[in-house]
PDB file of C-alpha atoms in Angstrom:
ATOM      1  CA  MET A   2     -78.047 -33.002 108.493  1.00 50.00           C
ATOM      2  CA  LYS A   3     -75.152 -33.107 106.009  1.00 48.00           C
ATOM      3  CA  LYS A   4     -76.611 -30.078 104.255  1.00 52.00           C
ATOM      4  CA  LYS A   5     -76.393 -28.034 107.519  1.00 54.00           C
ATOM      5  CA  ILE A   6     -72.849 -29.160 108.442  1.00 57.00           C
ATOM      6  CA  LEU A   7     -71.193 -28.153 105.135  1.00 55.00           C
ATOM      7  CA  PRO A   8     -72.276 -24.456 105.282  1.00 55.00           C
ATOM      8  CA  TRP A   9     -71.037 -24.203 108.893  1.00 59.00           C
ATOM      9  CA  LEU A  10     -67.674 -25.772 107.924  1.00 57.00           C
ATOM     10  CA  PHE A  11     -67.134 -23.307 105.077  1.00 56.00           C
ATOM     11  CA  LEU A  12     -68.014 -20.399 107.387  1.00 54.00           C
ATOM     12  CA  PHE A  13     -65.466 -21.555 110.036  1.00 53.00           C
ATOM     13  CA  VAL A  14     -62.692 -21.889 107.435  1.00 51.00           C
ATOM     14  CA  ALA A  15     -63.509 -18.478 105.974  1.00 51.00           C
ATOM     15  CA  LEU A  16     -63.299 -16.754 109.374  1.00 52.00           C
ATOM     16  CA  HIS A  17     -60.111 -18.531 110.513  1.00 52.00           C
ATOM     17  CA  PHE A  18     -57.971 -18.166 107.330  1.00 49.00           C
ATOM     18  CA  PRO A  19     -57.321 -14.331 107.484  1.00 49.00           C
ATOM     19  CA  TYR A  20     -56.174 -14.557 111.131  1.00 47.00           C
ATOM     20  CA  ALA A  21     -53.757 -17.420 110.360  1.00 46.00           C
ATOM     21  CA  ALA A  22     -52.337 -15.577 107.344  1.00 47.00           C
ATOM     22  CA  SER A  23     -51.725 -12.368 109.346  1.00 47.00           C
ATOM     23  CA  ALA A  24     -50.041 -14.312 112.165  1.00 48.00           C
ATOM     24  CA  GLY A  25     -47.741 -16.048 109.670  1.00 50.00           C
ATOM     25  CA  ASN A  26     -46.648 -12.750 108.128  1.00 48.00           C
ATOM     26  CA  ALA A  27     -45.904 -11.280 111.561  1.00 46.00           C
ATOM     27  CA  ALA A  28     -43.708 -14.221 112.462  1.00 45.00           C
ATOM     28  CA  SER A  29     -41.666 -13.904 109.262  1.00 47.00           C
ATOM     29  CA  THR A  30     -40.941 -10.172 109.758  1.00 46.00           C
ATOM     30  CA  PRO A  31     -37.221  -9.525 110.864  1.00 48.00           C
ATOM     31  CA  ILE A  32     -36.573  -7.625 114.083  1.00 44.00           C
ATOM     32  CA  ASP A  33     -34.305  -4.997 112.494  1.00 47.00           C
ATOM     33  CA  ALA A  34     -36.699  -4.177 109.662  1.00 42.00           C
ATOM     34  CA  GLU A  35     -37.405  -0.650 108.594  1.00 46.00           C
ATOM     35  CA  VAL A  36     -40.132   1.089 110.582  1.00 42.00           C
ATOM     36  CA  ASP A  37     -42.109   3.820 108.922  1.00 50.00           C
ATOM     37  CA  GLN A  38     -42.023   7.129 110.764  1.00 51.00           C
ATOM     38  CA  PRO A  39     -44.260  10.029 109.934  1.00 49.00           C
ATOM     39  CA  ASP A  40     -42.728  12.755 107.827  1.00 51.00           C
ATOM     40  CA  SER A  41     -43.705  16.106 109.327  1.00 46.00           C
ATOM     41  CA  SER A  42     -43.133  17.948 106.063  1.00 46.00           C
ATOM     42  CA  SER A  43     -45.193  15.867 103.704  1.00 48.00           C
ATOM     43  CA  GLY A  44     -47.376  13.762 105.982  1.00 49.00           C
ATOM     44  CA  ASN A  45     -45.979  10.620 104.393  1.00 51.00           C
ATOM     45  CA  VAL A  46     -44.299   7.772 106.173  1.00 46.00           C
ATOM     46  CA  ALA A  47     -40.448   7.808 106.023  1.00 49.00           C
ATOM     47  CA  SER A  48     -38.406   4.656 106.413  1.00 52.00           C
ATOM     48  CA  THR A  49     -35.802   4.653 109.217  1.00 50.00           C
ATOM     49  CA  PRO A  50     -33.539   1.686 109.936  1.00 54.00           C
ATOM     50  CA  ILE A  51     -33.731   0.459 113.538  1.00 53.00           C
ATOM     51  CA  ASP A  52     -30.259  -1.099 113.618  1.00 53.00           C
ATOM     52  CA  THR A  53     -27.647   0.795 111.575  1.00 54.00           C
ATOM     53  CA  GLU A  54     -23.843   0.955 111.622  1.00 55.00           C
ATOM     54  CA  VAL A  55     -21.655   4.002 110.867  1.00 56.00           C
ATOM     55  CA  ASP A  56     -18.830   3.073 108.529  1.00 56.00           C
ATOM     56  CA  GLN A  57     -15.418   4.706 109.094  1.00 53.00           C
ATOM     57  CA  PRO A  58     -13.308   5.335 105.972  1.00 54.00           C
ATOM     58  CA  ASP A  59     -10.204   3.175 105.779  1.00 50.00           C
ATOM     59  CA  SER A  60      -8.117   6.158 104.591  1.00 53.00           C
ATOM     60  CA  TYR A  61      -8.684   8.225 107.751  1.00 50.00           C
ATOM     61  CA  LEU A  62      -5.464   9.662 109.194  1.00 52.00           C
ATOM     62  CA  PRO A  63      -4.985  11.914 112.249  1.00 57.00           C
ATOM     63  CA  LEU A  64      -3.685  15.452 111.796  1.00 68.00           C
ATOM     64  CA  VAL A  65       0.084  15.862 111.844  1.00 72.00           C
ATOM     65  CA  GLN A  66       1.208  17.222 115.201  1.00 85.00           C
ATOM     66  CA  ASN A  67       4.831  18.177 115.911  1.00 93.00           C
ATOM     67  CA  TYR A  68       7.575  17.441 113.385  1.00 94.00           C
ATOM     68  CA  PHE A  69      11.353  17.636 112.865  1.00 95.00           C
ATOM     69  CA  SER A  70      13.344  19.448 110.172  1.00 96.00           C
ATOM     70  CA  PHE A  71      16.964  19.098 109.122  1.00 97.00           C
ATOM     71  CA  VAL A  72      17.760  22.154 107.001  1.00 96.00           C
ATOM     72  CA  TYR A  73      20.822  22.048 104.771  1.00 94.00           C
ATOM     73  CA  GLU A  74      22.013  25.295 103.190  1.00 92.00           C
ATOM     74  CA  PRO A  75      24.303  24.475 100.263  1.00 88.00           C
ATOM     75  CA  LEU A  76      24.385  27.945  98.672  1.00 88.00           C
ATOM     76  CA  LYS A  77      25.001  31.194 100.580  1.00 90.00           C
ATOM     77  CA  MET A  78      26.575  34.616  99.993  1.00 91.00           C
ATOM     78  CA  ASP A  79      27.550  37.122 102.708  1.00 93.00           C
ATOM     79  CA  TYR A  80      27.797  40.906 102.419  1.00 92.00           C
ATOM     80  CA  LEU A  81      28.255  43.950 104.676  1.00 90.00           C
ATOM     81  CA  TYR A  82      25.913  46.877 105.223  1.00 88.00           C
ATOM     82  CA  ASP A  83      27.353  50.166 106.516  1.00 86.00           C
ATOM     83  CA  ARG A  84      24.851  51.994 108.729  1.00 84.00           C
ATOM     84  CA  ASN A  85      26.927  55.162 108.551  1.00 79.00           C
ATOM     85  CA  SER A  86      27.259  55.963 104.866  1.00 67.00           C
ATOM     86  CA  GLU A  87      29.324  59.104 105.579  1.00 64.00           C
ATOM     87  CA  ASN A  88      32.281  57.075 106.817  1.00 61.00           C
ATOM     88  CA  SER A  89      34.649  55.291 104.506  1.00 60.00           C
ATOM     89  CA  SER A  90      35.186  51.917 106.152  1.00 66.00           C
ATOM     90  CA  LYS A  91      38.609  50.353 105.967  1.00 72.00           C
ATOM     91  CA  PHE A  92      36.997  46.958 105.411  1.00 85.00           C
ATOM     92  CA  PRO A  93      38.185  45.699 101.991  1.00 89.00           C
ATOM     93  CA  ASN A  94      35.812  45.266  99.095  1.00 89.00           C
ATOM     94  CA  THR A  95      34.411  41.746  98.822  1.00 89.00           C
ATOM     95  CA  LYS A  96      33.372  39.745  95.792  1.00 88.00           C
ATOM     96  CA  LYS A  97      29.680  39.979  94.942  1.00 85.00           C
ATOM     97  CA  ILE A  98      29.629  36.376  93.757  1.00 81.00           C
ATOM     98  CA  ASP A  99      32.362  33.920  94.632  1.00 78.00           C
ATOM     99  CA  TRP A 100      31.694  30.414  93.354  1.00 77.00           C
ATOM    100  CA  THR A 101      34.246  28.897  95.723  1.00 73.00           C
ATOM    101  CA  ALA A 102      32.402  30.489  98.669  1.00 71.00           C
ATOM    102  CA  LEU A 103      28.947  29.237  97.741  1.00 72.00           C
ATOM    103  CA  PHE A 104      29.244  25.709  99.101  1.00 75.00           C
ATOM    104  CA  ARG A 105      29.300  26.301 102.839  1.00 78.00           C
ATOM    105  CA  ASN A 106      27.447  23.270 104.259  1.00 78.00           C
ATOM    106  CA  ASN A 107      25.493  25.331 106.806  1.00 92.00           C
ATOM    107  CA  THR A 108      22.988  23.202 108.726  1.00 95.00           C
ATOM    108  CA  ALA A 109      20.133  23.589 111.231  1.00 97.00           C
ATOM    109  CA  PHE A 110      18.180  20.970 113.191  1.00 97.00           C
ATOM    110  CA  LEU A 111      14.712  22.148 114.261  1.00 98.00           C
ATOM    111  CA  TYR A 112      11.744  20.774 116.214  1.00 98.00           C
ATOM    112  CA  ALA A 113       8.414  22.327 115.210  1.00 97.00           C
ATOM    113  CA  ILE A 114       5.593  22.577 117.776  1.00 95.00           C
ATOM    114  CA  ARG A 115       2.169  23.028 116.212  1.00 94.00           C
ATOM    115  CA  LEU A 116       0.213  25.936 117.712  1.00 93.00           C
ATOM    116  CA  ASN A 117      -3.287  24.733 118.600  1.00 88.00           C
ATOM    117  CA  LYS A 118      -3.398  22.368 115.589  1.00 83.00           C
ATOM    118  CA  SER A 119      -3.153  25.377 113.245  1.00 90.00           C
ATOM    119  CA  ARG A 120      -0.968  26.025 110.214  1.00 93.00           C
ATOM    120  CA  PHE A 121       1.497  27.892 112.433  1.00 95.00           C
ATOM    121  CA  ALA A 122       4.366  26.209 114.282  1.00 96.00           C
ATOM    122  CA  LEU A 123       7.023  27.360 116.727  1.00 97.00           C
ATOM    123  CA  CYS A 124      10.407  25.946 115.653  1.00 98.00           C
ATOM    124  CA  ILE A 125      13.327  25.725 118.062  1.00 98.00           C
ATOM    125  CA  GLY A 126      16.723  24.147 117.504  1.00 98.00           C
ATOM    126  CA  GLY A 127      20.397  24.628 116.793  1.00 98.00           C
ATOM    127  CA  GLY A 128      22.877  24.502 113.966  1.00 97.00           C
ATOM    128  CA  CYS A 129      26.120  25.705 112.430  1.00 96.00           C
ATOM    129  CA  SER A 130      26.689  28.648 110.093  1.00 95.00           C
ATOM    130  CA  SER A 131      29.485  30.906 108.927  1.00 94.00           C
ATOM    131  CA  LEU A 132      30.300  34.298 107.471  1.00 95.00           C
ATOM    132  CA  TYR A 133      32.602  34.030 104.478  1.00 93.00           C
ATOM    133  CA  TYR A 134      34.231  37.057 102.864  1.00 93.00           C
ATOM    134  CA  SER A 135      36.420  36.737  99.787  1.00 92.00           C
ATOM    135  CA  PHE A 136      38.323  39.984  99.233  1.00 92.00           C
ATOM    136  CA  ILE A 137      38.977  41.725  95.937  1.00 93.00           C
ATOM    137  CA  GLY A 138      42.606  42.506  95.128  1.00 91.00           C
ATOM    138  CA  GLU A 139      43.664  46.101  94.567  1.00 90.00           C
ATOM    139  CA  LYS A 140      45.661  46.756  91.433  1.00 89.00           C
ATOM    140  CA  ARG A 141      48.856  48.725  92.020  1.00 87.00           C
ATOM    141  CA  ASN A 142      51.098  49.348  89.057  1.00 84.00           C
ATOM    142  CA  GLN A 143      51.598  45.902  87.534  1.00 83.00           C
ATOM    143  CA  ASP A 144      50.766  44.025  90.718  1.00 87.00           C
ATOM    144  CA  ILE A 145      47.556  42.978  92.510  1.00 91.00           C
ATOM    145  CA  ILE A 146      47.618  43.424  96.293  1.00 93.00           C
ATOM    146  CA  TYR A 147      45.286  41.498  98.618  1.00 94.00           C
ATOM    147  CA  LYS A 148      44.470  42.224 102.262  1.00 92.00           C
ATOM    148  CA  GLU A 149      44.719  40.129 105.407  1.00 93.00           C
ATOM    149  CA  LEU A 150      43.164  40.800 108.828  1.00 93.00           C
ATOM    150  CA  LYS A 151      45.678  41.016 111.673  1.00 93.00           C
ATOM    151  CA  ARG A 152      45.302  41.601 115.387  1.00 93.00           C
ATOM    152  CA  VAL A 153      47.811  44.384 116.004  1.00 91.00           C
ATOM    153  CA  SER A 154      47.153  44.637 119.752  1.00 91.00           C
ATOM    154  CA  GLU A 155      44.633  43.618 122.374  1.00 91.00           C
ATOM    155  CA  SER A 156      42.417  46.549 121.431  1.00 92.00           C
ATOM    156  CA  ASP A 157      43.160  46.915 117.740  1.00 93.00           C
ATOM    157  CA  ALA A 158      42.799  44.864 114.559  1.00 94.00           C
ATOM    158  CA  SER A 159      43.423  46.089 111.040  1.00 92.00           C
ATOM    159  CA  PHE A 160      43.766  44.956 107.438  1.00 92.00           C
ATOM    160  CA  GLN A 161      47.283  44.919 106.061  1.00 92.00           C
ATOM    161  CA  ASP A 162      48.773  44.273 102.641  1.00 92.00           C
ATOM    162  CA  LEU A 163      49.865  40.811 101.594  1.00 91.00           C
ATOM    163  CA  ASP A 164      53.080  41.511  99.744  1.00 86.00           C
ATOM    164  CA  ASN A 165      54.057  39.459  96.749  1.00 88.00           C
ATOM    165  CA  THR A 166      57.601  38.149  96.803  1.00 86.00           C
ATOM    166  CA  SER A 167      59.895  36.769  94.174  1.00 82.00           C
ATOM    167  CA  GLY A 168      58.383  33.594  92.803  1.00 84.00           C
ATOM    168  CA  ARG A 169      55.220  33.878  94.900  1.00 88.00           C
ATOM    169  CA  LYS A 170      52.066  35.841  94.111  1.00 91.00           C
ATOM    170  CA  VAL A 171      48.943  35.925  96.271  1.00 92.00           C
ATOM    171  CA  SER A 172      45.858  34.883  94.290  1.00 90.00           C
ATOM    172  CA  ASP A 173      43.069  34.951  96.884  1.00 91.00           C
ATOM    173  CA  SER A 174      42.305  36.208 100.401  1.00 93.00           C
ATOM    174  CA  ILE A 175      39.432  34.893 102.544  1.00 93.00           C
ATOM    175  CA  LEU A 176      38.036  35.569 106.030  1.00 95.00           C
ATOM    176  CA  ASN A 177      35.909  32.740 107.462  1.00 95.00           C
ATOM    177  CA  ILE A 178      33.933  33.278 110.706  1.00 96.00           C
ATOM    178  CA  PRO A 179      32.061  30.156 111.964  1.00 96.00           C
ATOM    179  CA  PHE A 180      29.213  30.146 114.511  1.00 97.00           C
ATOM    180  CA  PHE A 181      27.277  27.669 116.596  1.00 97.00           C
ATOM    181  CA  ASP A 182      23.637  28.821 116.464  1.00 97.00           C
ATOM    182  CA  PHE A 183      20.543  28.733 118.660  1.00 98.00           C
ATOM    183  CA  LEU A 184      17.436  29.207 116.504  1.00 98.00           C
ATOM    184  CA  VAL A 185      13.811  30.260 117.115  1.00 98.00           C
ATOM    185  CA  ARG A 186      11.369  30.515 114.193  1.00 98.00           C
ATOM    186  CA  LEU A 187       7.649  31.032 113.620  1.00 98.00           C
ATOM    187  CA  ARG A 188       6.629  29.033 110.547  1.00 97.00           C
ATOM    188  CA  PHE A 189       3.449  29.038 108.451  1.00 97.00           C
ATOM    189  CA  ASN A 190       2.470  26.017 106.312  1.00 95.00           C
ATOM    190  CA  SER A 191      -0.148  26.257 103.581  1.00 95.00           C
ATOM    191  CA  VAL A 192      -1.051  22.542 103.891  1.00 92.00           C
ATOM    192  CA  LEU A 193      -2.468  21.667 107.312  1.00 88.00           C
ATOM    193  CA  GLU A 194      -2.050  17.882 107.265  1.00 87.00           C
ATOM    194  CA  ALA A 195       1.359  17.831 105.520  1.00 90.00           C
ATOM    195  CA  PRO A 196       3.645  20.702 106.614  1.00 90.00           C
ATOM    196  CA  LYS A 197       6.411  19.642 104.215  1.00 92.00           C
ATOM    197  CA  GLU A 198       4.059  20.028 101.216  1.00 92.00           C
ATOM    198  CA  GLY A 199       2.885  23.217  99.543  1.00 94.00           C
ATOM    199  CA  PHE A 200       4.143  26.716 100.301  1.00 97.00           C
ATOM    200  CA  HIS A 201       5.683  27.831 103.583  1.00 97.00           C
ATOM    201  CA  GLY A 202       7.221  30.933 105.119  1.00 97.00           C
ATOM    202  CA  TRP A 203       8.937  31.764 108.370  1.00 98.00           C
ATOM    203  CA  LEU A 204      10.433  34.515 110.526  1.00 98.00           C
ATOM    204  CA  GLY A 205      13.107  33.889 113.124  1.00 98.00           C
ATOM    205  CA  LEU A 206      15.937  34.989 115.372  1.00 98.00           C
ATOM    206  CA  LYS A 207      19.417  33.489 115.541  1.00 98.00           C
ATOM    207  CA  LEU A 208      21.867  33.750 118.416  1.00 98.00           C
ATOM    208  CA  GLY A 209      25.286  32.684 117.170  1.00 97.00           C
ATOM    209  CA  LEU A 210      28.273  31.920 119.373  1.00 98.00           C
ATOM    210  CA  ARG A 211      31.430  32.574 117.403  1.00 97.00           C
ATOM    211  CA  LYS A 212      34.037  29.877 117.100  1.00 95.00           C
ATOM    212  CA  ARG A 213      37.664  30.467 116.147  1.00 94.00           C
ATOM    213  CA  ALA A 214      37.885  32.515 112.955  1.00 96.00           C
ATOM    214  CA  ALA A 215      40.384  31.880 110.162  1.00 95.00           C
ATOM    215  CA  MET A 216      42.223  34.153 107.776  1.00 95.00           C
ATOM    216  CA  LYS A 217      43.281  32.242 104.674  1.00 93.00           C
ATOM    217  CA  TYR A 218      45.189  33.331 101.617  1.00 90.00           C
ATOM    218  CA  CYS A 219      46.131  31.302  98.559  1.00 91.00           C
ATOM    219  CA  TYR A 220      49.134  31.946  96.337  1.00 89.00           C
ATOM    220  CA  LYS A 221      50.996  30.755  93.296  1.00 88.00           C
ATOM    221  CA  GLU A 222      54.547  29.655  93.918  1.00 87.00           C
ATOM    222  CA  TYR A 223      56.795  29.439  90.854  1.00 85.00           C
ATOM    223  CA  ASN A 224      53.699  29.354  88.628  1.00 79.00           C
ATOM    224  CA  ASP A 225      52.228  26.413  90.601  1.00 84.00           C
ATOM    225  CA  SER A 226      48.863  27.268  92.187  1.00 82.00           C
ATOM    226  CA  GLY A 227      47.167  25.575  95.121  1.00 80.00           C
ATOM    227  CA  ALA A 228      49.416  26.600  98.012  1.00 87.00           C
ATOM    228  CA  SER A 229      47.753  28.350 100.970  1.00 89.00           C
ATOM    229  CA  LEU A 230      48.367  29.649 104.481  1.00 90.00           C
ATOM    230  CA  VAL A 231      45.799  29.801 107.307  1.00 93.00           C
ATOM    231  CA  THR A 232      45.932  31.961 110.432  1.00 93.00           C
ATOM    232  CA  ASN A 233      43.423  31.232 113.216  1.00 95.00           C
ATOM    233  CA  GLY A 234      42.409  33.738 115.871  1.00 93.00           C
ATOM    234  CA  THR A 235      39.732  36.006 117.298  1.00 94.00           C
ATOM    235  CA  PHE A 236      40.798  39.174 115.379  1.00 95.00           C
ATOM    236  CA  ASN A 237      38.769  41.215 117.915  1.00 95.00           C
ATOM    237  CA  LEU A 238      35.573  39.916 116.340  1.00 96.00           C
ATOM    238  CA  LYS A 239      32.464  40.053 118.496  1.00 95.00           C
ATOM    239  CA  PRO A 240      32.086  36.752 120.407  1.00 96.00           C
ATOM    240  CA  PHE A 241      28.383  36.444 119.596  1.00 95.00           C
ATOM    241  CA  ALA A 242      25.961  37.556 116.903  1.00 97.00           C
ATOM    242  CA  CYS A 243      22.223  38.194 117.007  1.00 98.00           C
ATOM    243  CA  ALA A 244      20.505  38.089 113.618  1.00 98.00           C
ATOM    244  CA  PHE A 245      16.992  38.434 112.200  1.00 98.00           C
ATOM    245  CA  GLN A 246      16.154  35.832 109.555  1.00 98.00           C
ATOM    246  CA  THR A 247      13.324  35.119 107.151  1.00 98.00           C
ATOM    247  CA  GLY A 248      12.596  32.518 104.510  1.00 97.00           C
ATOM    248  CA  MET A 249       9.993  31.200 102.124  1.00 97.00           C
ATOM    249  CA  GLY A 250       9.733  28.261  99.793  1.00 97.00           C
ATOM    250  CA  TYR A 251       7.769  25.423  98.254  1.00 97.00           C
ATOM    251  CA  HIS A 252       7.805  21.786  99.325  1.00 94.00           C
ATOM    252  CA  ARG A 253      11.265  21.158 100.858  1.00 94.00           C
ATOM    253  CA  PHE A 254      13.146  23.954  99.054  1.00 96.00           C
ATOM    254  CA  GLY A 255      13.343  27.647  99.834  1.00 97.00           C
ATOM    255  CA  PHE A 256      15.197  30.954  99.872  1.00 97.00           C
ATOM    256  CA  THR A 257      16.441  32.663 103.020  1.00 97.00           C
ATOM    257  CA  GLY A 258      17.885  36.006 104.016  1.00 97.00           C
ATOM    258  CA  GLY A 259      19.087  37.571 107.226  1.00 97.00           C
ATOM    259  CA  ILE A 260      20.760  40.608 108.743  1.00 97.00           C
ATOM    260  CA  HIS A 261      22.834  40.878 111.916  1.00 97.00           C
ATOM    261  CA  LEU A 262      21.550  43.172 114.627  1.00 96.00           C
ATOM    262  CA  THR A 263      25.002  43.278 116.234  1.00 95.00           C
ATOM    263  CA  PRO A 264      28.252  44.625 114.740  1.00 93.00           C
ATOM    264  CA  LEU A 265      30.920  42.367 113.321  1.00 94.00           C
ATOM    265  CA  PHE A 266      33.784  43.635 115.537  1.00 94.00           C
ATOM    266  CA  GLU A 267      33.980  44.540 119.194  1.00 94.00           C
ATOM    267  CA  LYS A 268      33.368  48.218 119.822  1.00 92.00           C
ATOM    268  CA  ASN A 269      36.412  50.370 119.062  1.00 91.00           C
ATOM    269  CA  LYS A 270      38.627  47.287 118.625  1.00 93.00           C
ATOM    270  CA  GLY A 271      38.242  46.578 114.925  1.00 91.00           C
ATOM    271  CA  PRO A 272      39.439  48.377 111.792  1.00 89.00           C
ATOM    272  CA  ASP A 273      38.703  52.089 111.518  1.00 85.00           C
ATOM    273  CA  ASP A 274      35.001  52.953 111.138  1.00 83.00           C
ATOM    274  CA  SER A 275      33.988  49.280 111.348  1.00 87.00           C
ATOM    275  CA  ASP A 276      31.546  49.669 114.281  1.00 88.00           C
ATOM    276  CA  SER A 277      28.739  50.571 111.876  1.00 88.00           C
ATOM    277  CA  LEU A 278      29.156  47.445 109.744  1.00 90.00           C
ATOM    278  CA  ARG A 279      26.358  44.850 109.825  1.00 93.00           C
ATOM    279  CA  PRO A 280      26.601  41.502 107.991  1.00 95.00           C
ATOM    280  CA  PHE A 281      23.670  40.319 105.872  1.00 95.00           C
ATOM    281  CA  SER A 282      23.255  37.163 103.802  1.00 95.00           C
ATOM    282  CA  PHE A 283      21.200  35.382 101.134  1.00 93.00           C
ATOM    283  CA  GLY A 284      20.993  31.653 100.570  1.00 92.00           C
ATOM    284  CA  ILE A 285      19.137  28.571  99.303  1.00 93.00           C
ATOM    285  CA  TYR A 286      18.119  25.714 101.592  1.00 95.00           C
ATOM    286  CA  VAL A 287      16.577  22.253 101.449  1.00 96.00           C
ATOM    287  CA  ASP A 288      14.817  20.279 104.199  1.00 97.00           C
ATOM    288  CA  LEU A 289      16.253  16.740 104.237  1.00 95.00           C
ATOM    289  CA  MET A 290      13.938  15.303 106.918  1.00 88.00           C
TER     290      MET A 290
END
C-alpha cells in the first residue's frame, strides 16, 4: 500500500508546482509595468509604458508680448536742406559740428505692441525734441559779424546783423526751436523673445507741436566771456512739424536720422527764399528701459 501512495504523492506535487509558481509571479507583477506591443516594422515586441508623465522644463518662459521703451538722445546735429537749389537762401550758414549743441537731452517714451507675436511691433508714444542751429560768423574787415532772427512784422521775419560795440564782441549766435512730439514707429527686432537684444531697425513718423523758440547770442564784455542774451518768440516759424524718421542699432544703442516734410517757416512769412528749406537731423540714442 505504501508503495502505491508514494508515486501518487509525487505525481500530485509535480502537477501542482508549475501552477503555483505561475500564480505567484502574476501576483508580484506591478500594475504600471511595461507591456510589449507588436512592432509593425520588424515584427518584434516594443515596450511601451502604461503610466508615463511628461516633464516640463523648469526654464520655460512665455514669449515677450508688449513692452515699453524710454529713448534718450544725447547726441544730435541739425542741418537744412534747400529743395530749390537755384535760390540763394538768406538763412545764415550753420556749423557742421558744434560740440556745445550736441548734448540736447531729447527724449521719447514709447509703448510697443507686438504684431501677431512676430518680430515686428507698432510703437506709439510721445516725447520732446528740438532743432538747434549755431550760426557761423561772417568776417568783415577786422570784425566777425553774427546774425540774429527778428520778427520785423506780423508777416515778415528776417536775419539781421548783431553789431559789436565798444568793449563787447559777440562770440556765438544760436536759434533753438523746441517741440512736443507725437510718435508712431514700426520696429523690427532680430531676437523674438528679447526685443532689447540683438539688432533692430525702425521707420516712423513724428508730429511735433512747436513750443516757444529762443534766439540766443553770447558775447565777451571787456574780455570776460560768458555773458548772453535770450529773446523768446515765434519768429513766424511754422507751429507744427511733420517728419519722417528712421533708425537702426544693436542692443539698446542706435543711430537715427530724419527729415521734415514741412517747411521751417510759415509760407511767405520767413526770410527771403526760406519756403524751400527743410530741416534734417542725425543723432545717437540709447534705450534706458
